[in-house]
Amino acid sequence: RAGLDAARIALPHGPGHARAELLGHVARTAFGDVDLAACDRHLDHLRIPIDQLVNLRIHGASAEFIRALKDLGYDKMDPDGLVNLRIHGASPEFVKELRGLGYARLSTNELVNMRIHGVSPELIKALRDLGYERVSVDDLVNMRIHGVTPEFIRRVNGGKVAGGSVDDLVNMRIHGREE
C-alpha cells in the first residue's frame, strides 16, 4: 500500500489523477475494455480499494461473472462475497440450477456453504426422489457434514420413501445407528 501512496504523490497531477490512472490500469487489466470514466465513477461511489479490485482479478471475478450474478438478482454484492463465490465454485450456473429446484435468493454464505460441503443439485434431486421435498439449506449442509447420503437413507428406510425426519437421520448417523 505504501508503494501505491508513493506513486500517487509522485505524479504531477496530484493524488486524484494518480487514482484515476491506477484505477484505469486495474480496470483494463481486470475487466478488459471498459468505459473508464463510468468505471471510475462507479468505483469511486462504491469506494472499492485497489487491493480488492486486484483480489477480484486474481480470483476470476470478471465483469461477466458479476453481470451474470446481477442478472440473477445479486446486484449488491461486496467484493469479498464475489471472491468467496469464485473460490468455492458457486457459479451463476449453480445458482440457476438451485433456483430451478426452488432455492431462490440464497445468501452468499448459503451458496458458499453448499459448495464447501458438497450440496449439489443432484443431491437435492435424489433427496426429492426419496420423499424429502423441501429440505432447508442448513439441513442439506448438516446432512452432508454427517454423511447422510441417499444410499444411507435407502438403507435406513428399507427402500421406503421418507421414513424419518432429517433430524432423525442426522442423529442416527451421528450415533452410528441404522435402525
mmCIF file with all atom_site columns, C-alpha atoms in Angstrom:
data_model
loop_
_atom_site.group_PDB
_atom_site.id
_atom_site.type_symbol
_atom_site.label_atom_id
_atom_site.label_alt_id
_atom_site.label_comp_id
_atom_site.label_asym_id
_atom_site.label_entity_id
_atom_site.label_seq_id
_atom_site.pdbx_PDB_ins_code
_atom_site.Cartn_x
_atom_site.Cartn_y
_atom_site.Cartn_z
_atom_site.occupancy
_atom_site.B_iso_or_equiv
_atom_site.pdbx_formal_charge
_atom_site.auth_seq_id
_atom_site.auth_comp_id
_atom_site.auth_asym_id
_atom_site.auth_atom_id
_atom_site.pdbx_PDB_model_num
ATOM 1   C CA . ARG A 1 1   ? 0.000   0.000   0.000   1.00 0.00 ? 1   ARG A CA 1
ATOM 2   C CA . ALA A 1 2   ? 2.842   2.372   0.738   1.00 0.00 ? 2   ALA A CA 1
ATOM 3   C CA . GLY A 1 3   ? 4.033   1.940   -2.848  1.00 0.00 ? 3   GLY A CA 1
ATOM 4   C CA . LEU A 1 4   ? 0.614   2.958   -4.156  1.00 0.00 ? 4   LEU A CA 1
ATOM 5   C CA . ASP A 1 5   ? 0.577   6.047   -1.928  1.00 0.00 ? 5   ASP A CA 1
ATOM 6   C CA . ALA A 1 6   ? 4.076   6.979   -3.093  1.00 0.00 ? 6   ALA A CA 1
ATOM 7   C CA . ALA A 1 7   ? 3.008   6.580   -6.720  1.00 0.00 ? 7   ALA A CA 1
ATOM 8   C CA . ARG A 1 8   ? 0.082   8.910   -6.126  1.00 0.00 ? 8   ARG A CA 1
ATOM 9   C CA . ILE A 1 9   ? 2.263   11.596  -4.616  1.00 0.00 ? 9   ILE A CA 1
ATOM 10  C CA . ALA A 1 10  ? 4.906   11.373  -7.343  1.00 0.00 ? 10  ALA A CA 1
ATOM 11  C CA . LEU A 1 11  ? 2.518   12.159  -10.208 1.00 0.00 ? 11  LEU A CA 1
ATOM 12  C CA . PRO A 1 12  ? 2.351   15.821  -11.190 1.00 0.00 ? 12  PRO A CA 1
ATOM 13  C CA . HIS A 1 13  ? -1.428  15.998  -11.385 1.00 0.00 ? 13  HIS A CA 1
ATOM 14  C CA . GLY A 1 14  ? -1.997  15.090  -7.742  1.00 0.00 ? 14  GLY A CA 1
ATOM 15  C CA . PRO A 1 15  ? -3.466  12.099  -5.913  1.00 0.00 ? 15  PRO A CA 1
ATOM 16  C CA . GLY A 1 16  ? -6.840  12.230  -7.695  1.00 0.00 ? 16  GLY A CA 1
ATOM 17  C CA . HIS A 1 17  ? -5.203  11.912  -11.098 1.00 0.00 ? 17  HIS A CA 1
ATOM 18  C CA . ALA A 1 18  ? -2.978  9.081   -9.867  1.00 0.00 ? 18  ALA A CA 1
ATOM 19  C CA . ARG A 1 19  ? -6.009  7.214   -8.539  1.00 0.00 ? 19  ARG A CA 1
ATOM 20  C CA . ALA A 1 20  ? -7.805  7.604   -11.856 1.00 0.00 ? 20  ALA A CA 1
ATOM 21  C CA . GLU A 1 21  ? -4.754  6.341   -13.768 1.00 0.00 ? 21  GLU A CA 1
ATOM 22  C CA . LEU A 1 22  ? -4.274  3.435   -11.403 1.00 0.00 ? 22  LEU A CA 1
ATOM 23  C CA . LEU A 1 23  ? -7.990  2.557   -11.456 1.00 0.00 ? 23  LEU A CA 1
ATOM 24  C CA . GLY A 1 24  ? -7.933  2.701   -15.237 1.00 0.00 ? 24  GLY A CA 1
ATOM 25  C CA . HIS A 1 25  ? -4.979  0.311   -15.367 1.00 0.00 ? 25  HIS A CA 1
ATOM 26  C CA . VAL A 1 26  ? -6.554  -2.079  -12.855 1.00 0.00 ? 26  VAL A CA 1
ATOM 27  C CA . ALA A 1 27  ? -9.925  -1.934  -14.618 1.00 0.00 ? 27  ALA A CA 1
ATOM 28  C CA . ARG A 1 28  ? -8.351  -2.638  -18.034 1.00 0.00 ? 28  ARG A CA 1
ATOM 29  C CA . THR A 1 29  ? -6.310  -5.479  -16.566 1.00 0.00 ? 29  THR A CA 1
ATOM 30  C CA . ALA A 1 30  ? -9.238  -6.949  -14.637 1.00 0.00 ? 30  ALA A CA 1
ATOM 31  C CA . PHE A 1 31  ? -12.115 -6.365  -16.994 1.00 0.00 ? 31  PHE A CA 1
ATOM 32  C CA . GLY A 1 32  ? -10.731 -5.624  -20.465 1.00 0.00 ? 32  GLY A CA 1
ATOM 33  C CA . ASP A 1 33  ? -12.161 -2.758  -22.478 1.00 0.00 ? 33  ASP A CA 1
ATOM 34  C CA . VAL A 1 34  ? -14.392 -0.691  -20.243 1.00 0.00 ? 34  VAL A CA 1
ATOM 35  C CA . ASP A 1 35  ? -15.669 2.867   -20.096 1.00 0.00 ? 35  ASP A CA 1
ATOM 36  C CA . LEU A 1 36  ? -13.036 4.142   -17.670 1.00 0.00 ? 36  LEU A CA 1
ATOM 37  C CA . ALA A 1 37  ? -14.937 7.301   -16.770 1.00 0.00 ? 37  ALA A CA 1
ATOM 38  C CA . ALA A 1 38  ? -18.015 5.242   -15.865 1.00 0.00 ? 38  ALA A CA 1
ATOM 39  C CA . CYS A 1 39  ? -15.811 2.686   -14.125 1.00 0.00 ? 39  CYS A CA 1
ATOM 40  C CA . ASP A 1 40  ? -14.129 5.382   -12.028 1.00 0.00 ? 40  ASP A CA 1
ATOM 41  C CA . ARG A 1 41  ? -17.473 6.981   -11.113 1.00 0.00 ? 41  ARG A CA 1
ATOM 42  C CA . HIS A 1 42  ? -18.880 3.595   -10.161 1.00 0.00 ? 42  HIS A CA 1
ATOM 43  C CA . LEU A 1 43  ? -15.820 2.531   -8.193  1.00 0.00 ? 43  LEU A CA 1
ATOM 44  C CA . ASP A 1 44  ? -15.499 5.927   -6.551  1.00 0.00 ? 44  ASP A CA 1
ATOM 45  C CA . HIS A 1 45  ? -19.150 5.688   -5.474  1.00 0.00 ? 45  HIS A CA 1
ATOM 46  C CA . LEU A 1 46  ? -18.587 2.202   -4.049  1.00 0.00 ? 46  LEU A CA 1
ATOM 47  C CA . ARG A 1 47  ? -15.197 3.118   -2.613  1.00 0.00 ? 47  ARG A CA 1
ATOM 48  C CA . ILE A 1 48  ? -13.648 -0.179  -3.667  1.00 0.00 ? 48  ILE A CA 1
ATOM 49  C CA . PRO A 1 49  ? -9.985  -0.148  -2.677  1.00 0.00 ? 49  PRO A CA 1
ATOM 50  C CA . ILE A 1 50  ? -7.497  -1.117  -5.344  1.00 0.00 ? 50  ILE A CA 1
ATOM 51  C CA . ASP A 1 51  ? -6.361  -4.180  -3.376  1.00 0.00 ? 51  ASP A CA 1
ATOM 52  C CA . GLN A 1 52  ? -9.923  -5.515  -3.554  1.00 0.00 ? 52  GLN A CA 1
ATOM 53  C CA . LEU A 1 53  ? -10.023 -4.897  -7.308  1.00 0.00 ? 53  LEU A CA 1
ATOM 54  C CA . VAL A 1 54  ? -6.801  -6.845  -7.646  1.00 0.00 ? 54  VAL A CA 1
ATOM 55  C CA . ASN A 1 55  ? -8.266  -9.617  -5.458  1.00 0.00 ? 55  ASN A CA 1
ATOM 56  C CA . LEU A 1 56  ? -11.317 -9.790  -7.746  1.00 0.00 ? 56  LEU A CA 1
ATOM 57  C CA . ARG A 1 57  ? -8.996  -10.167 -10.729 1.00 0.00 ? 57  ARG A CA 1
ATOM 58  C CA . ILE A 1 58  ? -6.783  -12.794 -9.097  1.00 0.00 ? 58  ILE A CA 1
ATOM 59  C CA . HIS A 1 59  ? -9.796  -14.980 -8.303  1.00 0.00 ? 59  HIS A CA 1
ATOM 60  C CA . GLY A 1 60  ? -11.531 -14.566 -11.651 1.00 0.00 ? 60  GLY A CA 1
ATOM 61  C CA . ALA A 1 61  ? -14.472 -12.446 -10.545 1.00 0.00 ? 61  ALA A CA 1
ATOM 62  C CA . SER A 1 62  ? -14.724 -10.920 -14.005 1.00 0.00 ? 62  SER A CA 1
ATOM 63  C CA . ALA A 1 63  ? -17.204 -8.358  -15.244 1.00 0.00 ? 63  ALA A CA 1
ATOM 64  C CA . GLU A 1 64  ? -19.049 -11.214 -16.989 1.00 0.00 ? 64  GLU A CA 1
ATOM 65  C CA . PHE A 1 65  ? -19.284 -13.174 -13.707 1.00 0.00 ? 65  PHE A CA 1
ATOM 66  C CA . ILE A 1 66  ? -20.531 -10.080 -11.858 1.00 0.00 ? 66  ILE A CA 1
ATOM 67  C CA . ARG A 1 67  ? -23.041 -9.266  -14.618 1.00 0.00 ? 67  ARG A CA 1
ATOM 68  C CA . ALA A 1 68  ? -24.395 -12.828 -14.615 1.00 0.00 ? 68  ALA A CA 1
ATOM 69  C CA . LEU A 1 69  ? -24.950 -12.666 -10.856 1.00 0.00 ? 69  LEU A CA 1
ATOM 70  C CA . LYS A 1 70  ? -26.547 -9.246  -11.191 1.00 0.00 ? 70  LYS A CA 1
ATOM 71  C CA . ASP A 1 71  ? -28.931 -10.688 -13.790 1.00 0.00 ? 71  ASP A CA 1
ATOM 72  C CA . LEU A 1 72  ? -29.900 -13.292 -11.186 1.00 0.00 ? 72  LEU A CA 1
ATOM 73  C CA . GLY A 1 73  ? -30.738 -10.569 -8.670  1.00 0.00 ? 73  GLY A CA 1
ATOM 74  C CA . TYR A 1 74  ? -27.427 -10.371 -6.848  1.00 0.00 ? 74  TYR A CA 1
ATOM 75  C CA . ASP A 1 75  ? -26.851 -6.693  -7.533  1.00 0.00 ? 75  ASP A CA 1
ATOM 76  C CA . LYS A 1 76  ? -25.453 -5.586  -4.176  1.00 0.00 ? 76  LYS A CA 1
ATOM 77  C CA . MET A 1 77  ? -22.527 -7.950  -3.827  1.00 0.00 ? 77  MET A CA 1
ATOM 78  C CA . ASP A 1 78  ? -19.451 -6.842  -1.949  1.00 0.00 ? 78  ASP A CA 1
ATOM 79  C CA . PRO A 1 79  ? -16.017 -7.747  -3.365  1.00 0.00 ? 79  PRO A CA 1
ATOM 80  C CA . ASP A 1 80  ? -15.307 -10.291 -0.613  1.00 0.00 ? 80  ASP A CA 1
ATOM 81  C CA . GLY A 1 81  ? -18.586 -12.079 -1.323  1.00 0.00 ? 81  GLY A CA 1
ATOM 82  C CA . LEU A 1 82  ? -17.791 -12.210 -5.046  1.00 0.00 ? 82  LEU A CA 1
ATOM 83  C CA . VAL A 1 83  ? -14.346 -13.633 -4.337  1.00 0.00 ? 83  VAL A CA 1
ATOM 84  C CA . ASN A 1 84  ? -15.802 -16.252 -1.966  1.00 0.00 ? 84  ASN A CA 1
ATOM 85  C CA . LEU A 1 85  ? -18.288 -17.354 -4.603  1.00 0.00 ? 85  LEU A CA 1
ATOM 86  C CA . ARG A 1 86  ? -15.488 -17.723 -7.184  1.00 0.00 ? 86  ARG A CA 1
ATOM 87  C CA . ILE A 1 87  ? -13.088 -19.507 -4.826  1.00 0.00 ? 87  ILE A CA 1
ATOM 88  C CA . HIS A 1 88  ? -15.711 -22.101 -3.876  1.00 0.00 ? 88  HIS A CA 1
ATOM 89  C CA . GLY A 1 89  ? -17.214 -22.575 -7.327  1.00 0.00 ? 89  GLY A CA 1
ATOM 90  C CA . ALA A 1 90  ? -20.627 -21.072 -6.674  1.00 0.00 ? 90  ALA A CA 1
ATOM 91  C CA . SER A 1 91  ? -21.120 -20.055 -10.289 1.00 0.00 ? 91  SER A CA 1
ATOM 92  C CA . PRO A 1 92  ? -24.132 -18.344 -11.854 1.00 0.00 ? 92  PRO A CA 1
ATOM 93  C CA . GLU A 1 93  ? -24.983 -21.756 -13.376 1.00 0.00 ? 93  GLU A CA 1
ATOM 94  C CA . PHE A 1 94  ? -25.011 -23.300 -9.883  1.00 0.00 ? 94  PHE A CA 1
ATOM 95  C CA . VAL A 1 95  ? -27.341 -20.509 -8.701  1.00 0.00 ? 95  VAL A CA 1
ATOM 96  C CA . LYS A 1 96  ? -29.647 -21.072 -11.711 1.00 0.00 ? 96  LYS A CA 1
ATOM 97  C CA . GLU A 1 97  ? -29.816 -24.822 -11.053 1.00 0.00 ? 97  GLU A CA 1
ATOM 98  C CA . LEU A 1 98  ? -30.700 -24.225 -7.405  1.00 0.00 ? 98  LEU A CA 1
ATOM 99  C CA . ARG A 1 99  ? -33.377 -21.728 -8.414  1.00 0.00 ? 99  ARG A CA 1
ATOM 100 C CA . GLY A 1 100 ? -34.867 -24.325 -10.726 1.00 0.00 ? 100 GLY A CA 1
ATOM 101 C CA . LEU A 1 101 ? -35.163 -26.591 -7.690  1.00 0.00 ? 101 LEU A CA 1
ATOM 102 C CA . GLY A 1 102 ? -36.916 -23.948 -5.601  1.00 0.00 ? 102 GLY A CA 1
ATOM 103 C CA . TYR A 1 103 ? -33.918 -22.493 -3.797  1.00 0.00 ? 103 TYR A CA 1
ATOM 104 C CA . ALA A 1 104 ? -34.199 -18.856 -4.857  1.00 0.00 ? 104 ALA A CA 1
ATOM 105 C CA . ARG A 1 105 ? -32.448 -15.849 -3.413  1.00 0.00 ? 105 ARG A CA 1
ATOM 106 C CA . LEU A 1 106 ? -29.908 -17.668 -1.289  1.00 0.00 ? 106 LEU A CA 1
ATOM 107 C CA . SER A 1 107 ? -27.325 -15.608 0.551   1.00 0.00 ? 107 SER A CA 1
ATOM 108 C CA . THR A 1 108 ? -23.667 -15.635 -0.410  1.00 0.00 ? 108 THR A CA 1
ATOM 109 C CA . ASN A 1 109 ? -22.902 -17.568 2.777   1.00 0.00 ? 109 ASN A CA 1
ATOM 110 C CA . GLU A 1 110 ? -25.540 -20.189 1.982   1.00 0.00 ? 110 GLU A CA 1
ATOM 111 C CA . LEU A 1 111 ? -24.211 -20.663 -1.556  1.00 0.00 ? 111 LEU A CA 1
ATOM 112 C CA . VAL A 1 112 ? -20.633 -20.961 -0.317  1.00 0.00 ? 112 VAL A CA 1
ATOM 113 C CA . ASN A 1 113 ? -21.599 -23.386 2.477   1.00 0.00 ? 113 ASN A CA 1
ATOM 114 C CA . MET A 1 114 ? -23.472 -25.547 -0.008  1.00 0.00 ? 114 MET A CA 1
ATOM 115 C CA . ARG A 1 115 ? -20.427 -25.705 -2.292  1.00 0.00 ? 115 ARG A CA 1
ATOM 116 C CA . ILE A 1 116 ? -17.937 -26.282 0.533   1.00 0.00 ? 116 ILE A CA 1
ATOM 117 C CA . HIS A 1 117 ? -19.923 -29.221 1.882   1.00 0.00 ? 117 HIS A CA 1
ATOM 118 C CA . GLY A 1 118 ? -20.866 -30.769 -1.451  1.00 0.00 ? 118 GLY A CA 1
ATOM 119 C CA . VAL A 1 119 ? -24.552 -29.933 -1.590  1.00 0.00 ? 119 VAL A CA 1
ATOM 120 C CA . SER A 1 120 ? -25.308 -30.282 -5.284  1.00 0.00 ? 120 SER A CA 1
ATOM 121 C CA . PRO A 1 121 ? -28.435 -30.056 -7.411  1.00 0.00 ? 121 PRO A CA 1
ATOM 122 C CA . GLU A 1 122 ? -28.056 -33.816 -7.957  1.00 0.00 ? 122 GLU A CA 1
ATOM 123 C CA . LEU A 1 123 ? -28.194 -34.440 -4.195  1.00 0.00 ? 123 LEU A CA 1
ATOM 124 C CA . ILE A 1 124 ? -31.321 -32.300 -3.874  1.00 0.00 ? 124 ILE A CA 1
ATOM 125 C CA . LYS A 1 125 ? -32.964 -34.240 -6.732  1.00 0.00 ? 125 LYS A CA 1
ATOM 126 C CA . ALA A 1 126 ? -32.027 -37.578 -5.148  1.00 0.00 ? 126 ALA A CA 1
ATOM 127 C CA . LEU A 1 127 ? -33.495 -36.462 -1.819  1.00 0.00 ? 127 LEU A CA 1
ATOM 128 C CA . ARG A 1 128 ? -36.709 -35.418 -3.565  1.00 0.00 ? 128 ARG A CA 1
ATOM 129 C CA . ASP A 1 129 ? -36.923 -38.845 -5.169  1.00 0.00 ? 129 ASP A CA 1
ATOM 130 C CA . LEU A 1 130 ? -36.773 -40.261 -1.636  1.00 0.00 ? 130 LEU A CA 1
ATOM 131 C CA . GLY A 1 131 ? -39.635 -38.042 -0.463  1.00 0.00 ? 131 GLY A CA 1
ATOM 132 C CA . TYR A 1 132 ? -37.680 -35.173 1.045   1.00 0.00 ? 132 TYR A CA 1
ATOM 133 C CA . GLU A 1 133 ? -39.259 -32.360 -0.968  1.00 0.00 ? 133 GLU A CA 1
ATOM 134 C CA . ARG A 1 134 ? -38.078 -29.106 0.573   1.00 0.00 ? 134 ARG A CA 1
ATOM 135 C CA . VAL A 1 135 ? -35.063 -29.568 2.808   1.00 0.00 ? 135 VAL A CA 1
ATOM 136 C CA . SER A 1 136 ? -33.654 -26.329 4.237   1.00 0.00 ? 136 SER A CA 1
ATOM 137 C CA . VAL A 1 137 ? -30.157 -25.227 3.255   1.00 0.00 ? 137 VAL A CA 1
ATOM 138 C CA . ASP A 1 138 ? -28.959 -25.714 6.847   1.00 0.00 ? 138 ASP A CA 1
ATOM 139 C CA . ASP A 1 139 ? -30.354 -29.253 6.882   1.00 0.00 ? 139 ASP A CA 1
ATOM 140 C CA . LEU A 1 140 ? -28.796 -30.061 3.497   1.00 0.00 ? 140 LEU A CA 1
ATOM 141 C CA . VAL A 1 141 ? -25.398 -28.903 4.758   1.00 0.00 ? 141 VAL A CA 1
ATOM 142 C CA . ASN A 1 142 ? -25.887 -30.790 8.020   1.00 0.00 ? 142 ASN A CA 1
ATOM 143 C CA . MET A 1 143 ? -26.767 -33.957 6.121   1.00 0.00 ? 143 MET A CA 1
ATOM 144 C CA . ARG A 1 144 ? -23.586 -33.686 4.042   1.00 0.00 ? 144 ARG A CA 1
ATOM 145 C CA . ILE A 1 145 ? -21.407 -32.931 7.068   1.00 0.00 ? 145 ILE A CA 1
ATOM 146 C CA . HIS A 1 146 ? -22.651 -36.043 8.860   1.00 0.00 ? 146 HIS A CA 1
ATOM 147 C CA . GLY A 1 147 ? -22.705 -38.372 5.862   1.00 0.00 ? 147 GLY A CA 1
ATOM 148 C CA . VAL A 1 148 ? -26.453 -38.707 5.409   1.00 0.00 ? 148 VAL A CA 1
ATOM 149 C CA . THR A 1 149 ? -26.455 -39.787 1.778   1.00 0.00 ? 149 THR A CA 1
ATOM 150 C CA . PRO A 1 150 ? -29.308 -41.067 -0.387  1.00 0.00 ? 150 PRO A CA 1
ATOM 151 C CA . GLU A 1 151 ? -27.782 -44.555 -0.008  1.00 0.00 ? 151 GLU A CA 1
ATOM 152 C CA . PHE A 1 152 ? -27.842 -44.245 3.787   1.00 0.00 ? 152 PHE A CA 1
ATOM 153 C CA . ILE A 1 153 ? -31.480 -43.100 3.665   1.00 0.00 ? 153 ILE A CA 1
ATOM 154 C CA . ARG A 1 154 ? -32.459 -46.075 1.452   1.00 0.00 ? 154 ARG A CA 1
ATOM 155 C CA . ARG A 1 155 ? -30.693 -48.451 3.815   1.00 0.00 ? 155 ARG A CA 1
ATOM 156 C CA . VAL A 1 156 ? -32.313 -46.949 6.928   1.00 0.00 ? 156 VAL A CA 1
ATOM 157 C CA . ASN A 1 157 ? -35.774 -46.763 5.398   1.00 0.00 ? 157 ASN A CA 1
ATOM 158 C CA . GLY A 1 158 ? -35.578 -50.246 3.937   1.00 0.00 ? 158 GLY A CA 1
ATOM 159 C CA . GLY A 1 159 ? -36.227 -48.827 0.491   1.00 0.00 ? 159 GLY A CA 1
ATOM 160 C CA . LYS A 1 160 ? -39.324 -46.915 1.670   1.00 0.00 ? 160 LYS A CA 1
ATOM 161 C CA . VAL A 1 161 ? -39.792 -43.253 0.917   1.00 0.00 ? 161 VAL A CA 1
ATOM 162 C CA . ALA A 1 162 ? -39.299 -40.564 3.628   1.00 0.00 ? 162 ALA A CA 1
ATOM 163 C CA . GLY A 1 163 ? -39.229 -42.844 6.624   1.00 0.00 ? 163 GLY A CA 1
ATOM 164 C CA . GLY A 1 164 ? -37.724 -40.397 9.120   1.00 0.00 ? 164 GLY A CA 1
ATOM 165 C CA . SER A 1 165 ? -37.174 -36.696 9.564   1.00 0.00 ? 165 SER A CA 1
ATOM 166 C CA . VAL A 1 166 ? -33.914 -35.085 8.527   1.00 0.00 ? 166 VAL A CA 1
ATOM 167 C CA . ASP A 1 167 ? -33.044 -34.554 12.207  1.00 0.00 ? 167 ASP A CA 1
ATOM 168 C CA . ASP A 1 168 ? -33.689 -38.245 12.920  1.00 0.00 ? 168 ASP A CA 1
ATOM 169 C CA . LEU A 1 169 ? -31.472 -39.288 10.013  1.00 0.00 ? 169 LEU A CA 1
ATOM 170 C CA . VAL A 1 170 ? -28.638 -36.982 11.117  1.00 0.00 ? 170 VAL A CA 1
ATOM 171 C CA . ASN A 1 171 ? -28.888 -38.213 14.709  1.00 0.00 ? 171 ASN A CA 1
ATOM 172 C CA . MET A 1 172 ? -28.849 -41.829 13.532  1.00 0.00 ? 172 MET A CA 1
ATOM 173 C CA . ARG A 1 173 ? -25.721 -41.163 11.514  1.00 0.00 ? 173 ARG A CA 1
ATOM 174 C CA . ILE A 1 174 ? -24.015 -39.287 14.348  1.00 0.00 ? 174 ILE A CA 1
ATOM 175 C CA . HIS A 1 175 ? -24.698 -42.139 16.779  1.00 0.00 ? 175 HIS A CA 1
ATOM 176 C CA . GLY A 1 176 ? -23.918 -44.933 14.318  1.00 0.00 ? 176 GLY A CA 1
ATOM 177 C CA . ARG A 1 177 ? -27.448 -46.346 14.226  1.00 0.00 ? 177 ARG A CA 1
ATOM 178 C CA . GLU A 1 178 ? -29.119 -47.634 11.122  1.00 0.00 ? 178 GLU A CA 1
ATOM 179 C CA . GLU A 1 179 ? -32.424 -48.817 12.516  1.00 0.00 ? 179 GLU A CA 1
#
